[in-house]
């Protein structure tokens, strides 16, 4: 059992070398109010006076004190080099390798280190001082002396000094592997003890709290501490031990600790004869040693598990930082090959570490093709931005000065090309989205590659630059190909396309109507050469009667038609509004229940003989006062519009389907697949040069520092695991 404490001391040395407090080792934490006698208790346990003493706050930094029993035949801790082979006791600090045989020098060193970190006034510092004391008279212990709990700031102490000291104390006593030594002066009320209050907060069951009552000789006359020492006032599970410290006068007179121990024993025998054997400094030291050993025995299995887990974590961390680079040319080629392979795997979806939070790589490319690009094309209506005025104007312009007997094919080609051009912009935007995703894939090439990029920032910068330049060179080629796809469709309107031929074959049936009065008139004109302005009275009367009868049957329809015509006029002037209103149209127009009216697009158009002025051929209606109804579309004009609209829709759907299929294929061939096939060769050409390998493979400073820290910590954990395993093999728990 006695060997357990040296094991903890060795573990403490191991973790002190790497400056790590991630492993919480078993230790005794001494806490109490300011001037309660904490330092005096520690000096009594050690048997030598070595701590700074005085009034007010003296302990301003945590002191981690390791007491190590070292007999004269101890060859592990004694050596002739440092002059400790025959010394009875000496001390050694962690921050210096010097051995101190004079304990006054140890006190001065503690004072100097405290002033260096905490200032020369009354400030505190959480950075601990590590001190080992080797002696032939001590028991193996690990003690932590903390600053005394205070309430009011003095000197240059900050206003929140109470909170700072409390946080510092809690940091040590919250360690479940620590034993709390709560020090309280006997001449104060135990119920107001700050040390016991903090101990109860972190250890409500009292399983690791031991109370010490100091200054038994300073109690008021006529009072004693029997009820306190017996636990009748405040019970403490591990017990309450009373001690008698040296007074300030004794310290100034340099009274030796051995003399104080004798005076303490005599005082206890005289004042508390029945409790003398269970109180005093020697009993306190033995009790602390026993409690610490049992506590270490209970904590060691969990400590070994914790060490193994941390060793595994730091081994993985060290592996992620990589080995030191010996052959930089070979390492550079390996990184280039690994990056190119990871880049292609991300596109193909065969990467080992698949992203689960967002689409990336090939999956996002597929989404752009079939969701973003596909839906955008589907949202473009064949007649978007195309009004009936545009259609009639195109038909009349295609016939020149001659009246149109049939729908001219030129007008259809003119209008359908105008609609096909609307597919070019979303196609080019699709190229841009794929280009952006190809650039973004650099950041999604797997954890291993990303770690290499962080390790060599200059190489990362150059790789990104090469990929960017390669994508930038391929972007114009891809754009030209996509533009050519649209240009190919515009170059030749294939009216013999199998899918289009079916709708074209229905045109004669749309034009044929025996009940059309205008067809009869036109037929009569062809037979009798009757001018349009000189038709027979019977026909004129018949037409007027029919129009008057229809107006009587639908008195409100003309006003509605006028409103619709007025809206169509605005549509003809603003194609954007027209596009928004026609996106949800059906493929085929419904059978008209009444003829649609033309737009009243110009109110000040000059009129001559009821015919449209040739100055503005776009204006198809005469000047009509606002309170009169506009002329309706004739049946022939309505049928001409229906024919053109149907043909445009049919052919537009054919072209849209073709572009929706061809553009992704062109992008894959000219951009995606080209980059996949040529990425590694581009990287090798631009980066794999012997004169640049030295510069590109310079590690970032923080990676080198982290690798060293991880290696040191892994080495310390390995040593700690070996020490714990040796104890376990001896069946000490």
Coordinates of N, CA and C in Angstrom, one line a residue, residues 34 55-58 60 118-124 150-162 164-165:
X34 N -8.6 33.0 5.3 CA -7.3 33.7 5.4 C -6.8 33.7 6.9
X55 N 1.3 38.5 7.9 CA -0.1 38.9 8.1 C -0.8 39.1 6.8
X56 N -2.1 39.0 6.8 CA -2.8 39.2 5.6 C -2.7 38.0 4.6
X57 N -2.9 38.2 3.4 CA -2.8 37.1 2.4 C -1.4 36.9 2.0
X58 N -0.9 35.7 2.3 CA 0.5 35.4 2.0 C 0.6 34.4 0.9
X60 N -0.4 33.3 -2.4 CA -1.1 34.0 -3.5 C -1.1 33.2 -4.8
X118 N 2.3 37.0 -9.8 CA 1.2 37.6 -9.2 C 1.4 39.1 -8.8
X119 N 2.7 39.6 -9.0 CA 3.0 41.0 -8.6 C 3.5 41.1 -7.2
X120 N 4.0 42.2 -6.9 CA 4.6 42.4 -5.6 C 3.6 42.9 -4.5
X121 N 2.4 43.1 -4.9 CA 1.4 43.5 -3.9 C 0.5 42.4 -3.4
X122 N -0.7 42.4 -3.5 CA -1.6 41.4 -3.0 C -2.4 40.6 -4.0
X123 N -2.0 40.7 -5.3 CA -2.7 40.0 -6.3 C -2.5 38.5 -6.2
X124 N -3.4 37.7 -6.9 CA -3.3 36.2 -6.9 C -3.1 35.8 -8.3
X150 N -11.0 35.1 1.2 CA -11.1 36.4 1.8 C -12.4 37.1 1.3
X151 N -12.7 38.2 1.9 CA -14.0 38.9 1.5 C -13.7 40.3 0.9
X152 N -12.8 41.0 1.5 CA -12.6 42.4 1.1 C -11.3 42.5 0.4
X153 N -11.2 43.2 -0.8 CA -10.0 43.3 -1.5 C -9.1 44.3 -0.8
X154 N -7.8 44.0 -0.8 CA -6.7 44.9 -0.3 C -5.6 45.1 -1.3
X155 N -4.9 46.2 -1.2 CA -3.8 46.4 -2.1 C -4.3 46.6 -3.5
X156 N -3.6 45.9 -4.4 CA -4.0 46.0 -5.8 C -4.9 44.9 -6.2
X157 N -5.5 44.3 -5.3 CA -6.5 43.2 -5.6 C -7.7 43.7 -6.3
X158 N -8.2 43.0 -7.2 CA -9.4 43.5 -8.0 C -10.7 43.4 -7.0
X159 N -11.7 44.1 -7.5 CA -12.9 44.1 -6.7 C -13.6 42.7 -6.6
X160 N -13.3 41.9 -7.5 CA -13.9 40.5 -7.5 C -12.9 39.5 -7.0
X161 N -12.1 39.9 -6.0 CA -11.1 39.0 -5.5 C -11.7 37.8 -4.8
X162 N -12.8 38.0 -4.2 CA -13.5 36.9 -3.5 C -14.0 35.8 -4.5
X164 N -12.7 35.3 -7.5 CA -11.5 34.7 -8.2 C -11.0 33.6 -7.3
X165 N -10.8 33.9 -6.0 CA -10.3 32.9 -5.0 C -11.3 31.7 -5.0

